[in-house]
PDB file of C-alpha atoms in Angstrom:
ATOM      1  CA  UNK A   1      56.821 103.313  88.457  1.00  0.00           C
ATOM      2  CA  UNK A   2      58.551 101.584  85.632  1.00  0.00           C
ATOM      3  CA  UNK A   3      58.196  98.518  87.260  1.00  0.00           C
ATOM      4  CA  UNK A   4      54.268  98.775  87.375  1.00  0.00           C
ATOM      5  CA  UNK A   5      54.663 100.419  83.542  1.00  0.00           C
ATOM      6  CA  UNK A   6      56.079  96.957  82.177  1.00  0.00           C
ATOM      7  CA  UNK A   7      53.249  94.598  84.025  1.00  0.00           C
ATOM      8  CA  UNK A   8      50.502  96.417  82.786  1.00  0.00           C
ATOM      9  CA  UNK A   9      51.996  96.190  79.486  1.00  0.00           C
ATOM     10  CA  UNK A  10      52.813  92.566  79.682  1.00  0.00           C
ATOM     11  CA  UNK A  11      49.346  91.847  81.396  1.00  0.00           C
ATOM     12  CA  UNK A  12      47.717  93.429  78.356  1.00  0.00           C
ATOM     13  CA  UNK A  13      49.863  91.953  76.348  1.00  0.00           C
ATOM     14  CA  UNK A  14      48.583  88.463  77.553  1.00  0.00           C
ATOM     15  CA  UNK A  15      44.978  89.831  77.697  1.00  0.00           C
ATOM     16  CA  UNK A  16      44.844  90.439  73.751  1.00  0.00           C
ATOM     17  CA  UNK A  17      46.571  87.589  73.001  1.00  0.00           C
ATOM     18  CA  UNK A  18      43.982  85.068  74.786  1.00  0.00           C
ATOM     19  CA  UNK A  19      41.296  87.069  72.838  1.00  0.00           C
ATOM     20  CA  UNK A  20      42.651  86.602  69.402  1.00  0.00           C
ATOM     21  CA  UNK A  21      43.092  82.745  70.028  1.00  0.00           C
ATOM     22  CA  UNK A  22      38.938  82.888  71.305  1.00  0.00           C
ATOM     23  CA  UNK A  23      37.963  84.649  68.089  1.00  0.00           C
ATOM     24  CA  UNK A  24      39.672  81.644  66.108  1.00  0.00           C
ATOM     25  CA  UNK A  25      37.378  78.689  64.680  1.00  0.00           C
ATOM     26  CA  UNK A  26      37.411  75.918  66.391  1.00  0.00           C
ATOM     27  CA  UNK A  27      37.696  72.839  64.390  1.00  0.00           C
ATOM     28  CA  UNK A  28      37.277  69.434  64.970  1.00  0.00           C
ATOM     29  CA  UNK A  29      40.254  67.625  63.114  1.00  0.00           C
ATOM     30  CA  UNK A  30      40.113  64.068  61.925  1.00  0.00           C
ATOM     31  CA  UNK A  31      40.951  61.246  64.056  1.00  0.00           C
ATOM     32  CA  UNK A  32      42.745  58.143  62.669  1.00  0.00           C
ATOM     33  CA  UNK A  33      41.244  54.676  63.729  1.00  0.00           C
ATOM     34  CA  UNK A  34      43.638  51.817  63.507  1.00  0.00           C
ATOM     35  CA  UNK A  35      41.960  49.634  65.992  1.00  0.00           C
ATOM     36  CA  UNK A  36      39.696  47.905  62.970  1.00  0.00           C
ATOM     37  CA  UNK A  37      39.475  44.241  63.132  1.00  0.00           C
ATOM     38  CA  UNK A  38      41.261  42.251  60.402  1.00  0.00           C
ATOM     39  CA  UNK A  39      38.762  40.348  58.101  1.00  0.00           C
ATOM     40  CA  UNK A  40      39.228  36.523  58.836  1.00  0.00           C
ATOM     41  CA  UNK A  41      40.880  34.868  56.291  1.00  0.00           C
ATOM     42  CA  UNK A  42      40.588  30.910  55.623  1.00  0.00           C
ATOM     43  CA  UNK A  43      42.939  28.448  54.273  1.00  0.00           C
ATOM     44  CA  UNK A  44      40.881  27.202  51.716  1.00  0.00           C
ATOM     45  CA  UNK A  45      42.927  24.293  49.778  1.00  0.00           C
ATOM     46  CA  UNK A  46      42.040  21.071  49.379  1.00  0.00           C
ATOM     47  CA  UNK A  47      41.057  19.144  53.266  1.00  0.00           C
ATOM     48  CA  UNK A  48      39.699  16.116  53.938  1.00  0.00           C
ATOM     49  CA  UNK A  49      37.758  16.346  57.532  1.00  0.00           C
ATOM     50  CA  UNK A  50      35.324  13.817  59.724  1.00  0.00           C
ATOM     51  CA  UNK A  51      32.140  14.634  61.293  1.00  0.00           C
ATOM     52  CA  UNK A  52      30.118  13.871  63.832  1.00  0.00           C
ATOM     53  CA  UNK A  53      26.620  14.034  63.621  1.00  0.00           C
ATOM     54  CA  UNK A  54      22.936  13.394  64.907  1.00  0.00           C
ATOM     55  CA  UNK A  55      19.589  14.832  65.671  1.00  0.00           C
ATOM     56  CA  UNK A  56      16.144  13.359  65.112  1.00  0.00           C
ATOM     57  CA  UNK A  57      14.718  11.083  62.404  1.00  0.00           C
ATOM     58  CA  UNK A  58      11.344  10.403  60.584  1.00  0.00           C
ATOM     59  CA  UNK A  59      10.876   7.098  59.109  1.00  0.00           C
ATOM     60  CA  UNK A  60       7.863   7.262  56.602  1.00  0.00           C
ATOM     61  CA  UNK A  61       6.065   3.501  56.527  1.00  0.00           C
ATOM     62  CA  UNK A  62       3.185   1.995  55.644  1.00  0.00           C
ATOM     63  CA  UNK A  63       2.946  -1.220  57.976  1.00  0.00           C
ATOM     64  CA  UNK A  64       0.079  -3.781  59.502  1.00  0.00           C
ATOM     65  CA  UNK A  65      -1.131  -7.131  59.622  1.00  0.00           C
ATOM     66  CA  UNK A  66      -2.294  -9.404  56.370  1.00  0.00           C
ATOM     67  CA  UNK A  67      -4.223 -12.540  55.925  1.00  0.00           C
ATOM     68  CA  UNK A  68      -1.794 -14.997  54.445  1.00  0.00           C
ATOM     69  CA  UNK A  69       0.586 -14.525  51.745  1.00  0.00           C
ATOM     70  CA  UNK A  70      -0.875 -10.286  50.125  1.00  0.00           C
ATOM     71  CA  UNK A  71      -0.166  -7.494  50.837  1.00  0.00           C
ATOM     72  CA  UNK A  72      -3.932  -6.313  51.883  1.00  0.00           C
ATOM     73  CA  UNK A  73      -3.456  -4.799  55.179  1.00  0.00           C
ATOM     74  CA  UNK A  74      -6.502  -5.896  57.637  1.00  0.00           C
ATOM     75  CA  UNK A  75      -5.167  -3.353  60.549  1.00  0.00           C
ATOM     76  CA  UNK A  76      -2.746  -0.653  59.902  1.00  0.00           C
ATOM     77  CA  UNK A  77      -0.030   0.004  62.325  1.00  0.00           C
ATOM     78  CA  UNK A  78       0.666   3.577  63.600  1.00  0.00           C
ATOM     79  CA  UNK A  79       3.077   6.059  61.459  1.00  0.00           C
ATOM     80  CA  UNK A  80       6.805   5.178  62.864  1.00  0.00           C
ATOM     81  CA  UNK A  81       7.542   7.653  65.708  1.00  0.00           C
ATOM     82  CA  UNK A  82      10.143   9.993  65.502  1.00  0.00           C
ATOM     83  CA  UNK A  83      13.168   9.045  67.166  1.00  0.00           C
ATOM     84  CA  UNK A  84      17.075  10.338  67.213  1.00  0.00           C
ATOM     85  CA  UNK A  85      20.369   9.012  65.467  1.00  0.00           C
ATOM     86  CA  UNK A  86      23.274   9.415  65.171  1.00  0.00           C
ATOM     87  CA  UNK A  87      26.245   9.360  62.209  1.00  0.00           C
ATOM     88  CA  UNK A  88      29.951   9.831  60.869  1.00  0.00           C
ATOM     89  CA  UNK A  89      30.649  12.022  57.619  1.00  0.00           C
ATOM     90  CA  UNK A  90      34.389  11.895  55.845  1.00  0.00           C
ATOM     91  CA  UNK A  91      35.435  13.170  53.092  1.00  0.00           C
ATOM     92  CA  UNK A  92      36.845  16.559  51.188  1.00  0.00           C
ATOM     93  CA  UNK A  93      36.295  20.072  50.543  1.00  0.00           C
ATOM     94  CA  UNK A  94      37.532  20.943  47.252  1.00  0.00           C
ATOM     95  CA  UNK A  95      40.380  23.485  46.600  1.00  0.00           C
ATOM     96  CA  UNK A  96      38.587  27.461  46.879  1.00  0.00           C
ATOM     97  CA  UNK A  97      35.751  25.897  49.570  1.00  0.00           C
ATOM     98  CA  UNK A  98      33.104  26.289  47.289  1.00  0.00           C
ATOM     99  CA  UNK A  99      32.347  22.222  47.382  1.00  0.00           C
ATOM    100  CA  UNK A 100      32.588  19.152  49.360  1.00  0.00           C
ATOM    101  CA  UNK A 101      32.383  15.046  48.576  1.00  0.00           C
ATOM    102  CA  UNK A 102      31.804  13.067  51.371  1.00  0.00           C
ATOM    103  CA  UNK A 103      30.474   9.429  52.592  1.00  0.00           C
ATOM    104  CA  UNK A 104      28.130   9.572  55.659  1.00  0.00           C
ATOM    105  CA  UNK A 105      27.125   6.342  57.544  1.00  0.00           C
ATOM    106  CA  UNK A 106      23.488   7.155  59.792  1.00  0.00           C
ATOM    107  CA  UNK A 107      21.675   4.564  62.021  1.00  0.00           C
ATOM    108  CA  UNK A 108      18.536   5.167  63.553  1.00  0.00           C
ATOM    109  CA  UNK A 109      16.124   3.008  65.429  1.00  0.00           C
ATOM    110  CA  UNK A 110      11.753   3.457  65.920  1.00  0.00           C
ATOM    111  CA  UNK A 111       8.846   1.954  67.060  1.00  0.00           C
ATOM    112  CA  UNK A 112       5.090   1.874  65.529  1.00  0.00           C
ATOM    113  CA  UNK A 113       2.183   0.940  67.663  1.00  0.00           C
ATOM    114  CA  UNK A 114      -1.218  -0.631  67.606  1.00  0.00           C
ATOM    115  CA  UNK A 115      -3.479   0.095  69.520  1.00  0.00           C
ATOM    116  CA  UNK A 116      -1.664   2.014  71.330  1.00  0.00           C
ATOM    117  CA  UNK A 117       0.640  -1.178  72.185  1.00  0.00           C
ATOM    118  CA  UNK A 118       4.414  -1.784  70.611  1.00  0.00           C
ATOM    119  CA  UNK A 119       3.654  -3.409  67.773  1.00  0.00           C
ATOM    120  CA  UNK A 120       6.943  -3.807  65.693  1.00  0.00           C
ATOM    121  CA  UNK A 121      10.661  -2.174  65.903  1.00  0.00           C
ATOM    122  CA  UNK A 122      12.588  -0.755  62.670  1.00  0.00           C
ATOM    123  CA  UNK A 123      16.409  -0.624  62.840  1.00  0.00           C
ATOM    124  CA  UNK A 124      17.539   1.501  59.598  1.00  0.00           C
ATOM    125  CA  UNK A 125      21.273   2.049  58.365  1.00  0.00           C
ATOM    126  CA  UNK A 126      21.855   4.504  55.644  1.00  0.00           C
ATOM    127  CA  UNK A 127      25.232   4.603  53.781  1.00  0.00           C
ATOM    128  CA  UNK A 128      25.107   7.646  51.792  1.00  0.00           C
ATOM    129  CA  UNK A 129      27.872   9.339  49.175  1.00  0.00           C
ATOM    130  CA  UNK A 130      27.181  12.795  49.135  1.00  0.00           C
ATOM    131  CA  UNK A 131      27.658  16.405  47.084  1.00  0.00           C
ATOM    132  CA  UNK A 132      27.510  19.692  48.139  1.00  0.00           C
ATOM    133  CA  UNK A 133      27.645  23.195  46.883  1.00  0.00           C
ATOM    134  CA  UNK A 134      28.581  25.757  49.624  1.00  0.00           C
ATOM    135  CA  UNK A 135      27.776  29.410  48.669  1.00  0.00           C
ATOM    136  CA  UNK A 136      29.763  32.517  50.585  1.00  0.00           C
ATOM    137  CA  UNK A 137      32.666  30.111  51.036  1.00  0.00           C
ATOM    138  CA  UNK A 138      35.621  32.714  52.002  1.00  0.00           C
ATOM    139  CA  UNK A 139      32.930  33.750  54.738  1.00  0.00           C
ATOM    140  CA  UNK A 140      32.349  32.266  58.181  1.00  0.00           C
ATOM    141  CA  UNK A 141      28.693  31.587  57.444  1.00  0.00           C
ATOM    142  CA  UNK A 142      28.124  29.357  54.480  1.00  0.00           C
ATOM    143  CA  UNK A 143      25.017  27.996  53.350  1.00  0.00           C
ATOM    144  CA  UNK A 144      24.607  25.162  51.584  1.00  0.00           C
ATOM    145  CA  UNK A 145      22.794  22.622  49.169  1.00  0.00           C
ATOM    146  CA  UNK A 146      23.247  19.112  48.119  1.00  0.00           C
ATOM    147  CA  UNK A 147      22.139  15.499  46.680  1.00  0.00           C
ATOM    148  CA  UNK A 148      22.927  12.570  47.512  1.00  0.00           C
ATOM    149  CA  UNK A 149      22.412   8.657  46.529  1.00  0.00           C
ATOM    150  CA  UNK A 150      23.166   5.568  48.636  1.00  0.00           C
ATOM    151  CA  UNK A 151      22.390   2.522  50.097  1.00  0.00           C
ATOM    152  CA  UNK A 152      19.388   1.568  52.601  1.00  0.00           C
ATOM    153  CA  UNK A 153      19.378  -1.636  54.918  1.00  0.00           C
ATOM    154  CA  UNK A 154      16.513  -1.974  57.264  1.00  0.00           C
ATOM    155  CA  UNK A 155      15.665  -4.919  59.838  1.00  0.00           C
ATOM    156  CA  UNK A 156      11.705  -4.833  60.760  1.00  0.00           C
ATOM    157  CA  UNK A 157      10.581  -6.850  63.567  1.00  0.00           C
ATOM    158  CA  UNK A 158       7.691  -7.760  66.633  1.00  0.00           C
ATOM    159  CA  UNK A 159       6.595  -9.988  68.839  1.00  0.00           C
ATOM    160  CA  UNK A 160       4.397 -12.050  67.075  1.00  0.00           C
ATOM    161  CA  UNK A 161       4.490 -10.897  63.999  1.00  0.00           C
ATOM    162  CA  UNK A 162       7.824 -12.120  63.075  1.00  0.00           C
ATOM    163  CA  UNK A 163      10.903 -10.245  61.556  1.00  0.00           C
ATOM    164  CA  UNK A 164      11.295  -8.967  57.909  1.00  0.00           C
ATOM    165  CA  UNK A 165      14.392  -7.190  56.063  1.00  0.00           C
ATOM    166  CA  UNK A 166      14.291  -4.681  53.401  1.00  0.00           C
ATOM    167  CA  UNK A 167      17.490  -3.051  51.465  1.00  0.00           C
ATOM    168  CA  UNK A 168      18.085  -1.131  48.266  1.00  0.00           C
ATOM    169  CA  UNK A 169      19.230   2.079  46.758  1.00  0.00           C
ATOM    170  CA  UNK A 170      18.183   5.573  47.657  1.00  0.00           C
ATOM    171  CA  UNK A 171      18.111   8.852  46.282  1.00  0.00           C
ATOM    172  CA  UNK A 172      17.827  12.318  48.420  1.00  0.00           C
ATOM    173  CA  UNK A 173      18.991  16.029  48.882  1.00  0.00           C
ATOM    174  CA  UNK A 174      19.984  18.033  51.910  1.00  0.00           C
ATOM    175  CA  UNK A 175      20.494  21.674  52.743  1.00  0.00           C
ATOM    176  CA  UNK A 176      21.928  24.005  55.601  1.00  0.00           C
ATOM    177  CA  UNK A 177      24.174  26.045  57.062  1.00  0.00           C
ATOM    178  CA  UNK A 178      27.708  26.089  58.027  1.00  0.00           C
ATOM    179  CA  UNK A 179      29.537  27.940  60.503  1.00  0.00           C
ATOM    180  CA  UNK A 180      33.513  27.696  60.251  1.00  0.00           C
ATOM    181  CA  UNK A 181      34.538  28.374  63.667  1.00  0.00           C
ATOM    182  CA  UNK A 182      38.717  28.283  62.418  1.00  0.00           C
ATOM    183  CA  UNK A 183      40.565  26.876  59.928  1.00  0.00           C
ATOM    184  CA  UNK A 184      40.082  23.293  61.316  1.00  0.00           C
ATOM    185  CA  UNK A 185      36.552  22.986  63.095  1.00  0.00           C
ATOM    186  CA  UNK A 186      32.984  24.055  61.442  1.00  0.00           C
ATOM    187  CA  UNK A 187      29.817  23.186  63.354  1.00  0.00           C
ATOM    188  CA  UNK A 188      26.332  23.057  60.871  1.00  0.00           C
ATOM    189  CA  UNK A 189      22.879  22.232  60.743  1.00  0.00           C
ATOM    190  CA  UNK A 190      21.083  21.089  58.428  1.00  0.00           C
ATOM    191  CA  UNK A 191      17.919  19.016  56.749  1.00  0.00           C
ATOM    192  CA  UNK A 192      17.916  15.712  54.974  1.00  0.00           C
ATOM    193  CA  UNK A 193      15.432  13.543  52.818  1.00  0.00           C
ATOM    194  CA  UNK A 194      16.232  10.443  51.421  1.00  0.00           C
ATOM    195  CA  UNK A 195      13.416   8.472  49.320  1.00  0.00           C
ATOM    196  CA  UNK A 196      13.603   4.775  48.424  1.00  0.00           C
ATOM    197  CA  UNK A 197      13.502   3.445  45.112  1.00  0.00           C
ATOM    198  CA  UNK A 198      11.576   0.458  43.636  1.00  0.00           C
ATOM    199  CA  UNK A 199      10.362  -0.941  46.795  1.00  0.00           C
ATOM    200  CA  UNK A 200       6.768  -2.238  47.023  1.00  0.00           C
ATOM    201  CA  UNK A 201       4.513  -2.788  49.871  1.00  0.00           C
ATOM    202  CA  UNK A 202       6.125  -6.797  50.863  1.00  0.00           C
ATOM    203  CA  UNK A 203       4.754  -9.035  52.639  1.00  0.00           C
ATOM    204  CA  UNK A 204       6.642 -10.746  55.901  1.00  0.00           C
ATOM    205  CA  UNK A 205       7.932 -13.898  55.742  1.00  0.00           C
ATOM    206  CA  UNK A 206       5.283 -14.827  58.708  1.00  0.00           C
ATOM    207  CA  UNK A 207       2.689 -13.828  56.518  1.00  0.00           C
ATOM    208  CA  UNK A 208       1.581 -12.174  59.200  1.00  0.00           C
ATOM    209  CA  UNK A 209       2.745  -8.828  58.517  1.00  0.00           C
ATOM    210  CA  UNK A 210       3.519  -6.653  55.022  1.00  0.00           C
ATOM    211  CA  UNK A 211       5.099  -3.227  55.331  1.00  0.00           C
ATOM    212  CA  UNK A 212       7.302  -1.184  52.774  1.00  0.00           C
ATOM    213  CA  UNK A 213       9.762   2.319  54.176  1.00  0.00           C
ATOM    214  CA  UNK A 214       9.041   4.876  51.617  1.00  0.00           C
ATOM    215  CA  UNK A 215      11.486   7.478  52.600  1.00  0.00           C
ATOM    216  CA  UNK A 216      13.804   9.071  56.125  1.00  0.00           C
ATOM    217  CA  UNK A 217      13.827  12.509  56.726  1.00  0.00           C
ATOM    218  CA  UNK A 218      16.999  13.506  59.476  1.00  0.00           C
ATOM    219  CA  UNK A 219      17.058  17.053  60.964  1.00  0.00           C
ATOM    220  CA  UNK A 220      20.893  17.093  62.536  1.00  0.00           C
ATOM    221  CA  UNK A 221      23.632  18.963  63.934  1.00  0.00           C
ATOM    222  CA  UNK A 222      27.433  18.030  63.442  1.00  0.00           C
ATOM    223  CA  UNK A 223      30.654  19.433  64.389  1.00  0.00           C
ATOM    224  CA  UNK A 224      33.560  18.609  61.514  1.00  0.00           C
ATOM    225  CA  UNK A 225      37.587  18.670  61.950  1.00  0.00           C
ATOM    226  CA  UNK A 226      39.195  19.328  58.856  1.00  0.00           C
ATOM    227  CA  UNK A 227      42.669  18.289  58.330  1.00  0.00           C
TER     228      UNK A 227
END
């Protein structure tokens, strides 16, 4: 009898207990997270680096045949069509990563028609010393915006019509975007137009032909190693 006395007891016991810890609240409590990425962080001293580049490139030119020794074209040749190239950059970003100076070499090679036929072939080098100002630069995306000013050596020719050679400074800008993959490669892309200065419509030394390149416009990719 006692023994059944003292489980009943304890049995309620346990009973009333489980009921008071129901009636309690229940309340979520907070959870720390320390599973958060890290921010990237850059070295961003002073680097020099080399690129590669290339893409496609649109030669603007005004080009056809002449009678004699003017520059009176008779029949016009076809706009230059667009074509690739390809390019090295070196040069330095500047201590904080907010600029770079660098020299970029291009060469590029077309073709205008007439009448639908090959008419003449332009080979053009560009040696170019450019700026840059590169916004967001402790981020891994960086936009950016330039100038630059340079040198322009072209060799024109076609069957028939000869050869001719034109050369002389040039003035342009560029913009883009930058992705910095670590803390030695960046990949970009980017837009570039570079205008000629001072350079008339000439005539060929054939006198067959007269033609002047106003300007290059380069839409490129490049991957750059800084080091």
């Amino acid at each position: 009898m006692i023994n059944k006395t003292l489980i009943i007891s304890a049995f309620t016991s346990l009973l009333l207990s489980t009921t008071a810890q129901a009636a309690e609240p229940f309340v979520l409590q907070p959870v720390s997270d320390n599973t958060a990425t890290p921010l990237v962080k850059f070295d961003d001293s002073t680097h020099y680096f080399v690129g590669l580049t290339g893409g496609s490139s649109d030669i603007s030119m005004t080009a056809g045949t002449v009678n004699g020794n003017n520059t009176t074209l008779i029949n016009q040749f076809s706009s230059p069509d667009v074509a690739g190239f390809v390019g090295a950059d070196l040069g330095f970003y500047t201590a904080g990563g907010s600029g770079r100076i660098y020299y970029s070499w291009q060469k590029m090679s077309t073709q205008s028609d007439f009448d639908g036929v090959k008419a003449i072939e332009t080979d053009v080098t560009l040696h170019l010393l450019n700026a840059d100002y590169i916004f967001r630069a402790d981020k891994t995306i960086n936009p950016f915006i330039g100038a630059h000013l340079g040198y322009m050596t072209a060799d024109i020719k076609g069957q028939g019509y000869g050869s001719h050679s034109q050369s002389g400074q040039v003035l342009g800008i560029q913009l883009g975007v930058a992705w910095r993959i670590s803390d030695h490669i960046s990949a970009e892309m980017g837009l570039r137009h570079t205008a000629t200065q001072g350079e008339d419509i000439k005539p060929w030394s054939s006198n067959k032909v007269a033609s002047q390149i106003k300007s290059v416009s380069t839409g490129y990719a490049s991957v750059n190693y800084r080091f």
